[in-house]
Coordinates of C-alpha atoms and ligand atoms in Angstrom, one line a residue:
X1 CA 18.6 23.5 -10.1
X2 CA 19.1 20.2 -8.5
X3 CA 17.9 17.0 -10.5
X4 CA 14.4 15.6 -9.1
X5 CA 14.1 11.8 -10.0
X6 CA 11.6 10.2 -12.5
X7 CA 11.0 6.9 -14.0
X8 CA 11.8 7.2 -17.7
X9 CA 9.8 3.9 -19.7
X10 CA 10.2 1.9 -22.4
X11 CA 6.9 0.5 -23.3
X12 CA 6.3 -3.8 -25.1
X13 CA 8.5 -5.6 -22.2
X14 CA 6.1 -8.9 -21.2
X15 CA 6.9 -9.5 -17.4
X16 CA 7.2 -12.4 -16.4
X17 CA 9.4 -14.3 -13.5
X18 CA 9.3 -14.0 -9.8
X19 CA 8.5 -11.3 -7.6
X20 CA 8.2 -11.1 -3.6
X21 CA 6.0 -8.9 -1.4
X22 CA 6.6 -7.5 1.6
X23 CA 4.9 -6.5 4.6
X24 CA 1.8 -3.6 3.8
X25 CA 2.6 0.1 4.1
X26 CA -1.0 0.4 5.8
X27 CA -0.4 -1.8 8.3
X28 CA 3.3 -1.4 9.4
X29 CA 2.5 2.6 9.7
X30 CA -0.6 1.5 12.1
X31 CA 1.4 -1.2 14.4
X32 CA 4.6 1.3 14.6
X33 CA 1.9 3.3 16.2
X34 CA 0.7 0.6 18.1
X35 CA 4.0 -0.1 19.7
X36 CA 3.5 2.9 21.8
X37 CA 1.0 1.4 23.6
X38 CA 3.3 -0.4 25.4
X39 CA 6.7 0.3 27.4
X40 CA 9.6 -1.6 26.1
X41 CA 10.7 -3.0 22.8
X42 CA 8.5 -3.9 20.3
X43 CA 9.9 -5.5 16.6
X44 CA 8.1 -5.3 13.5
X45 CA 9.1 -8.3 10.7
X46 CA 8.4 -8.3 6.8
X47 CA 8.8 -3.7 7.3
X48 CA 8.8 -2.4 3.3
X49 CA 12.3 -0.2 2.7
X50 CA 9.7 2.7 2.0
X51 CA 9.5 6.5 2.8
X52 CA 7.0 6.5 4.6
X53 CA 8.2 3.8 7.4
X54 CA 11.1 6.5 8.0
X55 CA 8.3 9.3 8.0
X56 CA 7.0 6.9 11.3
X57 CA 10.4 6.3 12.9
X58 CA 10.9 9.9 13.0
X59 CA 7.3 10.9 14.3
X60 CA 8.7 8.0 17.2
X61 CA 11.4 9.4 17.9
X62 CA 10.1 12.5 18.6
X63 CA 7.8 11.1 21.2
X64 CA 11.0 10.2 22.9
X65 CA 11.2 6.5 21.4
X66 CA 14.6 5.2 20.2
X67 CA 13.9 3.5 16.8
X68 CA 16.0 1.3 14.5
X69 CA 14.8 0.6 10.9
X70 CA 17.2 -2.2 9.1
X71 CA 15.9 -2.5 5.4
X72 CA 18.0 -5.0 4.8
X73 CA 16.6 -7.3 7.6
X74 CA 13.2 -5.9 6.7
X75 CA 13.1 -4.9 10.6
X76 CA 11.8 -1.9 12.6
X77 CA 12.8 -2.3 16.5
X78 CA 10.7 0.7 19.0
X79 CA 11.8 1.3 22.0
X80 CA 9.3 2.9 23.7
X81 CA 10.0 4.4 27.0
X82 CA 8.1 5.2 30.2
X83 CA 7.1 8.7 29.9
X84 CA 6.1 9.9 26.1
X85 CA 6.1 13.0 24.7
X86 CA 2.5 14.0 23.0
X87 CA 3.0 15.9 20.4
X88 CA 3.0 14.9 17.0
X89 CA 4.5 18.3 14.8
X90 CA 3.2 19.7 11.3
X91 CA 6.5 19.4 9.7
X92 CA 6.4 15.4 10.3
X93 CA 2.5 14.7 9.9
X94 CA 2.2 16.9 6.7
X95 CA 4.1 14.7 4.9
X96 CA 2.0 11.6 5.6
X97 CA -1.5 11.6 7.0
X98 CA -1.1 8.3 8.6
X99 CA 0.5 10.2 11.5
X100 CA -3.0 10.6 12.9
X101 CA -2.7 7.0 13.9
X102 CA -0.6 8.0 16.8
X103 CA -3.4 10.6 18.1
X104 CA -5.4 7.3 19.9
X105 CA -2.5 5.7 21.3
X106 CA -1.0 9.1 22.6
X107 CA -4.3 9.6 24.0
X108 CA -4.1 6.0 25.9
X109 CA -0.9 6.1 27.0
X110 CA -0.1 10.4 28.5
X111 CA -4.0 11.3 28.8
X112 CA -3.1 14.1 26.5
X113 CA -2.2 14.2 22.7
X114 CA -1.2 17.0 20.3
X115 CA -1.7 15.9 16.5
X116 CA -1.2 18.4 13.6
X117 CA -3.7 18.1 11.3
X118 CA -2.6 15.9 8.3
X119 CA -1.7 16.5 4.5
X120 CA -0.7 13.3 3.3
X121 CA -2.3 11.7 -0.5
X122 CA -4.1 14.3 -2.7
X123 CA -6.9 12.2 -3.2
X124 CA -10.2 13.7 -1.5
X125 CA -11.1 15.9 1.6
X126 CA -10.8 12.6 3.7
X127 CA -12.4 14.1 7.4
X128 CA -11.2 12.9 10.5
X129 CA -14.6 13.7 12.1
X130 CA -15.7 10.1 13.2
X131 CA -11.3 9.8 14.9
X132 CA -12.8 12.7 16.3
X133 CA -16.4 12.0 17.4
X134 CA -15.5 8.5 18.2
X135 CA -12.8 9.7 20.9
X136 CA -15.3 12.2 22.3
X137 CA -17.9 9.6 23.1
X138 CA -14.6 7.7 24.8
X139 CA -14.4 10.3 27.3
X140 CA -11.7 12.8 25.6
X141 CA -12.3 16.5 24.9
X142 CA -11.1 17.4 21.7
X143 CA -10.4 21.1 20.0
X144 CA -8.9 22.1 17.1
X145 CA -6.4 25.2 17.5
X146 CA -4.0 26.5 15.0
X147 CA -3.4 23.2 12.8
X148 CA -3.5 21.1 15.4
X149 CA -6.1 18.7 17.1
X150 CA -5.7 19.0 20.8
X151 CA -7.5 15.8 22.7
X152 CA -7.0 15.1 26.6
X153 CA -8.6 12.5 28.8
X154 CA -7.1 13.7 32.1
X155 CA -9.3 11.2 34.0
X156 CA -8.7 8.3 31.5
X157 CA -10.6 6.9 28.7
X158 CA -14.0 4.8 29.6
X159 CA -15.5 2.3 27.6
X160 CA -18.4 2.9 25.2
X161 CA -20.9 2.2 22.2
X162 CA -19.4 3.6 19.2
X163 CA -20.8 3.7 15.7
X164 CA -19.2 4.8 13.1
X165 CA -21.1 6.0 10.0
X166 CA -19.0 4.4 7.3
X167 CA -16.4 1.7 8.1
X168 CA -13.4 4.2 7.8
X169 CA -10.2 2.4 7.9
X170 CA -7.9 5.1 9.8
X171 CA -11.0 5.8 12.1
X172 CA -11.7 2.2 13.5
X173 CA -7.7 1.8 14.1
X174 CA -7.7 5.3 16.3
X175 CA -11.1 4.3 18.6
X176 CA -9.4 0.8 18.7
X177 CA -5.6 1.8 19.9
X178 CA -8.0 4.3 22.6
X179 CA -9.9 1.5 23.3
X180 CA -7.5 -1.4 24.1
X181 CA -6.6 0.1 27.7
X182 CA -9.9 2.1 28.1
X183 CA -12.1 0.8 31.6
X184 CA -14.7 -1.5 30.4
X185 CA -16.1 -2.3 27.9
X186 CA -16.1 -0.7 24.1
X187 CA -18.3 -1.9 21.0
X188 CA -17.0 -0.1 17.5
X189 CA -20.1 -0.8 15.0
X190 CA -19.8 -0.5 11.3
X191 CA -16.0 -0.9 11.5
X192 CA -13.6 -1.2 9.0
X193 CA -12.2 -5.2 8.3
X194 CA -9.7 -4.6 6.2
X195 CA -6.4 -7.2 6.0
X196 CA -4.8 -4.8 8.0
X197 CA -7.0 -3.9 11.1
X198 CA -7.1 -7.7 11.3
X199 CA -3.5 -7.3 11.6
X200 CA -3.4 -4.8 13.8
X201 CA -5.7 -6.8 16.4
X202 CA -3.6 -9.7 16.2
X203 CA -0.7 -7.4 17.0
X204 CA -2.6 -5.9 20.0
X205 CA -4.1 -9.3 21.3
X206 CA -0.4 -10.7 21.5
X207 CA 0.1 -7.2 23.2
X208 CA -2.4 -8.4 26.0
X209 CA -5.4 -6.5 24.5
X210 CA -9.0 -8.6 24.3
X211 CA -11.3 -8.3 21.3
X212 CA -13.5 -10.3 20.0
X213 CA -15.5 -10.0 16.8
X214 CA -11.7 -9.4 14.5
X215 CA -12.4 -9.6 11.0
X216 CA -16.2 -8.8 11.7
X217 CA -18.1 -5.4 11.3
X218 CA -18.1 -5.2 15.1
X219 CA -15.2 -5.3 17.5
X220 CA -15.8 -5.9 21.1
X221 CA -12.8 -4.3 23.1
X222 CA -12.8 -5.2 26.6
X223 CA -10.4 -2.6 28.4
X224 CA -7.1 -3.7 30.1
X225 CA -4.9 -1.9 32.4
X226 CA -1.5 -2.1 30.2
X227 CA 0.2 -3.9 28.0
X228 CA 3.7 -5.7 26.4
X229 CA 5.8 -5.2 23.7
X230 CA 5.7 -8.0 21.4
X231 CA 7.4 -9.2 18.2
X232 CA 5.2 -9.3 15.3
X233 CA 4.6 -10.1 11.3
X234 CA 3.3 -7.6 9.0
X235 CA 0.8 -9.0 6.9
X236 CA 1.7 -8.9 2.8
X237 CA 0.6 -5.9 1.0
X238 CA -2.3 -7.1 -1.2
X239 CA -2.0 -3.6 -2.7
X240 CA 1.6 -4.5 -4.3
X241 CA 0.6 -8.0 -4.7
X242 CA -2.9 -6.7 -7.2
X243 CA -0.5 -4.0 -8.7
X244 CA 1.9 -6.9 -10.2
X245 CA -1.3 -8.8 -11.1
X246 CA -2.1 -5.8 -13.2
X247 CA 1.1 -5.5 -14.7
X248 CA 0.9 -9.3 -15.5
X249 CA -2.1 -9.0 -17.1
X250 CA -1.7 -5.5 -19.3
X251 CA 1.7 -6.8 -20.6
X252 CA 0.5 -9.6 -21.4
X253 CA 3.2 -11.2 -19.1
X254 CA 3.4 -14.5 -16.4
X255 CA 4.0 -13.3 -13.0
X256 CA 4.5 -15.4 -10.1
X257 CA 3.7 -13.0 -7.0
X258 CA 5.0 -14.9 -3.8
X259 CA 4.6 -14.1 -0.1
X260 CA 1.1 -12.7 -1.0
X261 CA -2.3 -13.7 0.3
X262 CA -4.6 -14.3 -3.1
X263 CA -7.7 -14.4 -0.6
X264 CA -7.5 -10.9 0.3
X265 CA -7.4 -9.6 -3.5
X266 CA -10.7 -12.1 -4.2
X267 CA -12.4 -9.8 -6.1
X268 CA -9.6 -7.9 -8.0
X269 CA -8.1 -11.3 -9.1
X270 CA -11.8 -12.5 -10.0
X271 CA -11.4 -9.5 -12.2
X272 CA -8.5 -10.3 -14.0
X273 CA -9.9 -13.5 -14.6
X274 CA -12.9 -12.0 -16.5
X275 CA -10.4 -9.6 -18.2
X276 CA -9.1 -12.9 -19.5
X277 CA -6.1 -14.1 -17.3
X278 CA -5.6 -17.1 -16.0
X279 CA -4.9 -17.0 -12.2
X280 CA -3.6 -19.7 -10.3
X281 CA -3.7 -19.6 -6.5
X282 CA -0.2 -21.4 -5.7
X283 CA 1.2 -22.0 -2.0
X284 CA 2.7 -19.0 -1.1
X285 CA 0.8 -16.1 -3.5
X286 CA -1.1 -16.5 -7.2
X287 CA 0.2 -16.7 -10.7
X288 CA -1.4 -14.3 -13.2
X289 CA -1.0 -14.9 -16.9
X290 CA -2.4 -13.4 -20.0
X291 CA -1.9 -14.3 -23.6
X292 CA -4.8 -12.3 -25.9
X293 CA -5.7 -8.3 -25.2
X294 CA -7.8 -7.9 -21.9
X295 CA -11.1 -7.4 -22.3
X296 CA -12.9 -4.4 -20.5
X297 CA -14.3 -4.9 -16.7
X298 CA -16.5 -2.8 -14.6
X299 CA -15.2 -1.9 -11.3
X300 CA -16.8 -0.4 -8.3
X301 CA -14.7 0.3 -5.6
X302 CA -16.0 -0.1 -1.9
X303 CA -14.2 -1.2 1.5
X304 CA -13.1 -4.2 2.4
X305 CA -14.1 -6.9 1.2
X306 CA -15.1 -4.7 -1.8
X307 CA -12.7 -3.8 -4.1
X308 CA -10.3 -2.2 -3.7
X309 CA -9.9 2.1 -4.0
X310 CA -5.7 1.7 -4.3
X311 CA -5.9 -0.7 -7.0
X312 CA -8.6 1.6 -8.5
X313 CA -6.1 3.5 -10.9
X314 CA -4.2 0.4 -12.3
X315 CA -7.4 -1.1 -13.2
X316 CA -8.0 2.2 -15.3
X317 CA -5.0 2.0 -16.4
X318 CA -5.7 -1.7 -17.8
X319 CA -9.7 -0.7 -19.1
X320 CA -7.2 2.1 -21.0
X321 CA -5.5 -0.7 -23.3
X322 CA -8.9 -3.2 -23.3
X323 CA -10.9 -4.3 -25.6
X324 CA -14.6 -2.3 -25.3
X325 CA -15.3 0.1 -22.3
X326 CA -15.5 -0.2 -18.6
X327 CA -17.5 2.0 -16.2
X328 CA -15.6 2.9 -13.0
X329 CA -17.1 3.9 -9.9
X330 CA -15.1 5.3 -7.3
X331 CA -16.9 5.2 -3.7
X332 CA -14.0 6.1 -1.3
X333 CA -12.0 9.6 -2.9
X334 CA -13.2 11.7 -5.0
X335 CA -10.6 13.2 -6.1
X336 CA -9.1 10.0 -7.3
X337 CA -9.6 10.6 -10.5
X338 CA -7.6 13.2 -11.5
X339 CA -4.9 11.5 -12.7
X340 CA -7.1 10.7 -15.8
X341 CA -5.7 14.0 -17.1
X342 CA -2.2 12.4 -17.1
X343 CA -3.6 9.3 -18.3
X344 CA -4.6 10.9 -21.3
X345 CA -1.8 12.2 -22.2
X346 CA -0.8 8.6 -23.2
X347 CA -4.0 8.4 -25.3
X348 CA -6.2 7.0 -23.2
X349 CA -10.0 7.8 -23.7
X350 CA -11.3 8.1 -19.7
X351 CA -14.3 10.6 -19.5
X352 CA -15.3 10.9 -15.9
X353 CA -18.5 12.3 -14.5
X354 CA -19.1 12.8 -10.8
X355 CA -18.1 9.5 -9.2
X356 CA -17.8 7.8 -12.1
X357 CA -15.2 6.8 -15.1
X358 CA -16.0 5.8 -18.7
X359 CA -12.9 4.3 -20.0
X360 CA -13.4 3.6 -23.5
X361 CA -10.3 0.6 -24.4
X362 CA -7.8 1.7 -27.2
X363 CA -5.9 -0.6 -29.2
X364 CA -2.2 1.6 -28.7
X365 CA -1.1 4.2 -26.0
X366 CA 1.6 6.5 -26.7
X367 CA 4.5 7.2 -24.5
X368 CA 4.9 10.7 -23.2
X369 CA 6.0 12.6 -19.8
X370 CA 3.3 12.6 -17.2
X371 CA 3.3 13.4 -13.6
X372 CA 2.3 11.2 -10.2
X373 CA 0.2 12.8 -8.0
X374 CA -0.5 10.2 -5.7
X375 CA 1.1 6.4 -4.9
X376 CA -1.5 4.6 -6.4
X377 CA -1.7 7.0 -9.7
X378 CA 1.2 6.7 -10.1
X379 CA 1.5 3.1 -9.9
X380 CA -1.6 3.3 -12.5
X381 CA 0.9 5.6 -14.9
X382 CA 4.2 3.0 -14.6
X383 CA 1.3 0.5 -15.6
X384 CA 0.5 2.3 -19.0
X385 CA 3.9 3.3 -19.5
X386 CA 5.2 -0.4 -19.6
X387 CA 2.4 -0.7 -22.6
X388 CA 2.6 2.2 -24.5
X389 CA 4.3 2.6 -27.4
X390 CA 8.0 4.7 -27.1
X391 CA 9.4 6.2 -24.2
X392 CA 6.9 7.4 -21.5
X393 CA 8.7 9.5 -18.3
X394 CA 6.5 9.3 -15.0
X395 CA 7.7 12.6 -12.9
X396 CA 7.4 12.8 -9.1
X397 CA 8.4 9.5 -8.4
X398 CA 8.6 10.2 -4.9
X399 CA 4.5 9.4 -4.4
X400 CA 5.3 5.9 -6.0
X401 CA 8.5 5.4 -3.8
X402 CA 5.9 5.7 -0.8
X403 CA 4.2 2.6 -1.8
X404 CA 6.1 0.7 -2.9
X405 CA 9.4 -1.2 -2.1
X406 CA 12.3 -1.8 -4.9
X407 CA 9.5 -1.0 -7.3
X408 CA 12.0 -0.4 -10.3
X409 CA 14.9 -3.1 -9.3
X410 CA 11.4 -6.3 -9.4
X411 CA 10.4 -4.2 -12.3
X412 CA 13.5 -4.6 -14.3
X413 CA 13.8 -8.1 -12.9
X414 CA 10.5 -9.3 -14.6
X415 CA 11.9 -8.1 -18.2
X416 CA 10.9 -4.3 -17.8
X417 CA 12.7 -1.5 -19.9
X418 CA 12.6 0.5 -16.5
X419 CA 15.2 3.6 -15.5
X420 CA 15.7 6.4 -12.4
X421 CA 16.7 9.3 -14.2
X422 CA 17.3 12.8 -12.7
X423 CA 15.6 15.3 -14.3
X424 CA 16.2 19.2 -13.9
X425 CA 13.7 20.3 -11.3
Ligands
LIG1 C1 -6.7 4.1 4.4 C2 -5.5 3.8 3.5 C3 -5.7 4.2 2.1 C4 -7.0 3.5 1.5 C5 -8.2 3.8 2.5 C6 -9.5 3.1 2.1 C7 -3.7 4.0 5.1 C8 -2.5 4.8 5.5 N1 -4.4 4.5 4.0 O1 -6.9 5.5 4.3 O2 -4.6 3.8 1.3 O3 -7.3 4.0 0.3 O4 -7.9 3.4 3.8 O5 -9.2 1.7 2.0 O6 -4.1 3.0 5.7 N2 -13.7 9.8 6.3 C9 -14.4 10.8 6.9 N3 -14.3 11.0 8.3 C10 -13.5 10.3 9.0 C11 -12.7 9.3 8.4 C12 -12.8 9.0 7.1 O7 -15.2 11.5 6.2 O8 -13.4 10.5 10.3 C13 -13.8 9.5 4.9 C14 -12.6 9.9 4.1 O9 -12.7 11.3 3.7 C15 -12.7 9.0 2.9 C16 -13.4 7.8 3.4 O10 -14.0 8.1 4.7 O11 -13.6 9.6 1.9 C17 -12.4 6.6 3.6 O12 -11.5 6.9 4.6 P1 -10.7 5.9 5.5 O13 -11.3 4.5 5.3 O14 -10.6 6.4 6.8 O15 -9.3 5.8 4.8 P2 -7.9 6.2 5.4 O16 -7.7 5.5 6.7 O17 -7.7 7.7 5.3

């Protein structure tokens, strides 16, 4: 049997030191896609070394675009020629649901686009019926046959009113990369503002593309006829920034988190804070520091500028080792909680009902083998492992290395008793 790799833990390291973040994985999946838009090259700065960036550059290249990722530069150059193909296959899109983020742009650019339907995180039915809806009331006819969503727009995409019945991250992004080159005008209501659709505007208005209302609930797209390749920044991930806030704060450690953007995490650090850490916003990121045992906080997650779903485990995770007990709500996934299961095989006392968590603080967690099923739970378990007592192995490491970048190298860095072992699969 060939050895699968895990992360094998030696819980009561503090953290503390330095510890840079790159560009976010859910906006460098989203302006990789972008790039299509436009014929010609397009570079992407600040690009995490992650799986999931090579997932995209494949999907790319089977459009017909030549692709070069350098992790080393922390680049990603698209070359993105004249005629595209339009199909995006299972075999690629299964393994990541952000594939669906080329369906708009595919749309835009060939009039016709041929999206799998997506596997991706295991965390909830997540629909794509407002993608679909959304692109419907753009003009497109959209079916679904064997797997695969099949949209065309022979006579181009028109301009409309859209409204979108909750502010869905992936669907504003899709009815904005259709929209960009529409004719006319479009209004997307109730969208998404997220860090990263702000980003992903920028990117497209440095592409040529006009919106107004960025950052706001309603974007105002007027349609242009084409547009450039550009060079671009990929905002920081606030989602690896919070998770070394955690880990700060549950070992009780002193982490300086540079190249991060502590106004995007407002209320997660405003949580640490009333968990007992001290955070200091400094030039380039935040400092979190913690001294006594955190005390329990209340969390309800919501989107932006709500907190936070993907920092949703590792606050768990810290409620797990706190003093009192915490009531979680979880707005976005339901399945999110399932990692509880392997929570509690550490000791922690989580009892979950419906959309919501009781996490009742203990005073010790006990290492023991538990198993990732998504990035952000298993970010969550690495979390209790570096606290619990003994030697705590997190299987499946894979999800993790999805998220997150050199996750064991920063975490060995700050002072953790971190290892990739191969176990027997
Ligand atoms: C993105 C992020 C993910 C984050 C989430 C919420 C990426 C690659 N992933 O996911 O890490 O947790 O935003 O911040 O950027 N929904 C529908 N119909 C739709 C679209 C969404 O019912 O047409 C539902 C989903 O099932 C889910 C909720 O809306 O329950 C949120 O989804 P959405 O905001 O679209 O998240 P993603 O873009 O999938």
């Amino acid at each position: 049997m060939d050895p699968v790799e895990a992360l094998r833990i030696v819980g009561g390291s503090r953290l503390s030191g330095e510890v840079d973040v790159l560009g976010a994985k859910n906006s460098v999946l989203k302006l990789m896609a972008a790039a299509l838009l436009a014929e010609g090259r397009t570079v992407l700065y600040d690009v995490p070394g992650i799986l999931d960036v090579e997932i995209m550059a494949e999907l790319l290249r089977r459009l017909g675009c030549g692709v070069a990722h350098d992790p080393e530069q922390r680049t990603v150059s698209i070359e993105v020629p004249a005629a595209l193909e339009h199909r995006a296959d299972y075999d690629l899109v299964r393994r990541m649901r952000a594939s669906i983020c080329v369906l708009g742009p595919l749309l835009a650019r060939c009039g016709a686009a041929d999206v799998a339907l997506p596997g991706g995180d295991n965390i909830g039915s997540r629909g794509l019926d407002m993608h679909v809806g959304g692109l419907q009331r753009l003009g497109a006819e959209v079916a679904s046959e064997h797997g695969y969503l099949l949209a065309t727009a022979p006579g181009g995409l028109r301009g409309a009113s859209l409204w979108l019945d909750f502010p869905s991250v992936g669907a504003t992004e899709t009815l904005l990369m259709a929209a960009v080159t529409a004719s006319g005008r479009t209004v997307i209501d109730n969208a998404a503002r997220e860090p990263e659709i702000v980003d992903i505007c920028r990117m497209l208005e440095s592409m040529g593309a006009r919106i107004g209302g960025i950052g706001t609930s309603t974007l105002e797209v007027e349609g242009v006829a084409s547009l450039r390749p550009v060079e671009h920044h990929t905002v920081p991930d606030r989602i690896v920034a919070g998770t070394w806030a955690v880990a700060a704060t549950i070992t009780l450690g002193d982490v300086r988190v540079r190249r991060a953007r502590a106004e995007h995490l407002e209320i997660a650090l405003d949580k640490l804070a009333t968990a007992g850490a001290s955070v200091e916003v400094t030039d380039d990121g935040f400092r979190v520091r913690m001294e006594t045992r955190p005390s329990a906080v209340d969390i309800v997650t919501l989107p932006y500028p709500g907190f936070p779903t993907d920092l949703q485990p590792q606050f768990i995770a810290l409620n797990s080792v706190a003093e009192g007990a915490a009531l979680v709500t979880e707005n976005l996934f339901e399945a999110r909680f399932r990692f509880v299961h392997e929570l509690a095989r550490l000791g922690a006392d989580v009892h979950t009902e419906g959309h919501h968590a009781i996490v009742r603080g203990r005073e010790r967690l006990s290492g023991a083998p538990v198993e990732a099923t998504d990035i952000r739970a298993g970010a969550g378990l690495v979390l209790a492992g570096l606290v619990a007592e003994g030697e705590t192995t997190v299987h499946e490491v894979h999800h993790i290395d999805r998220g997150y970048s050199g996750f064991v190298a920063d975490l060995r860095r700050l002072g953790a008793d971190v290892t990739r072992v191969g176990v027997p699969s």
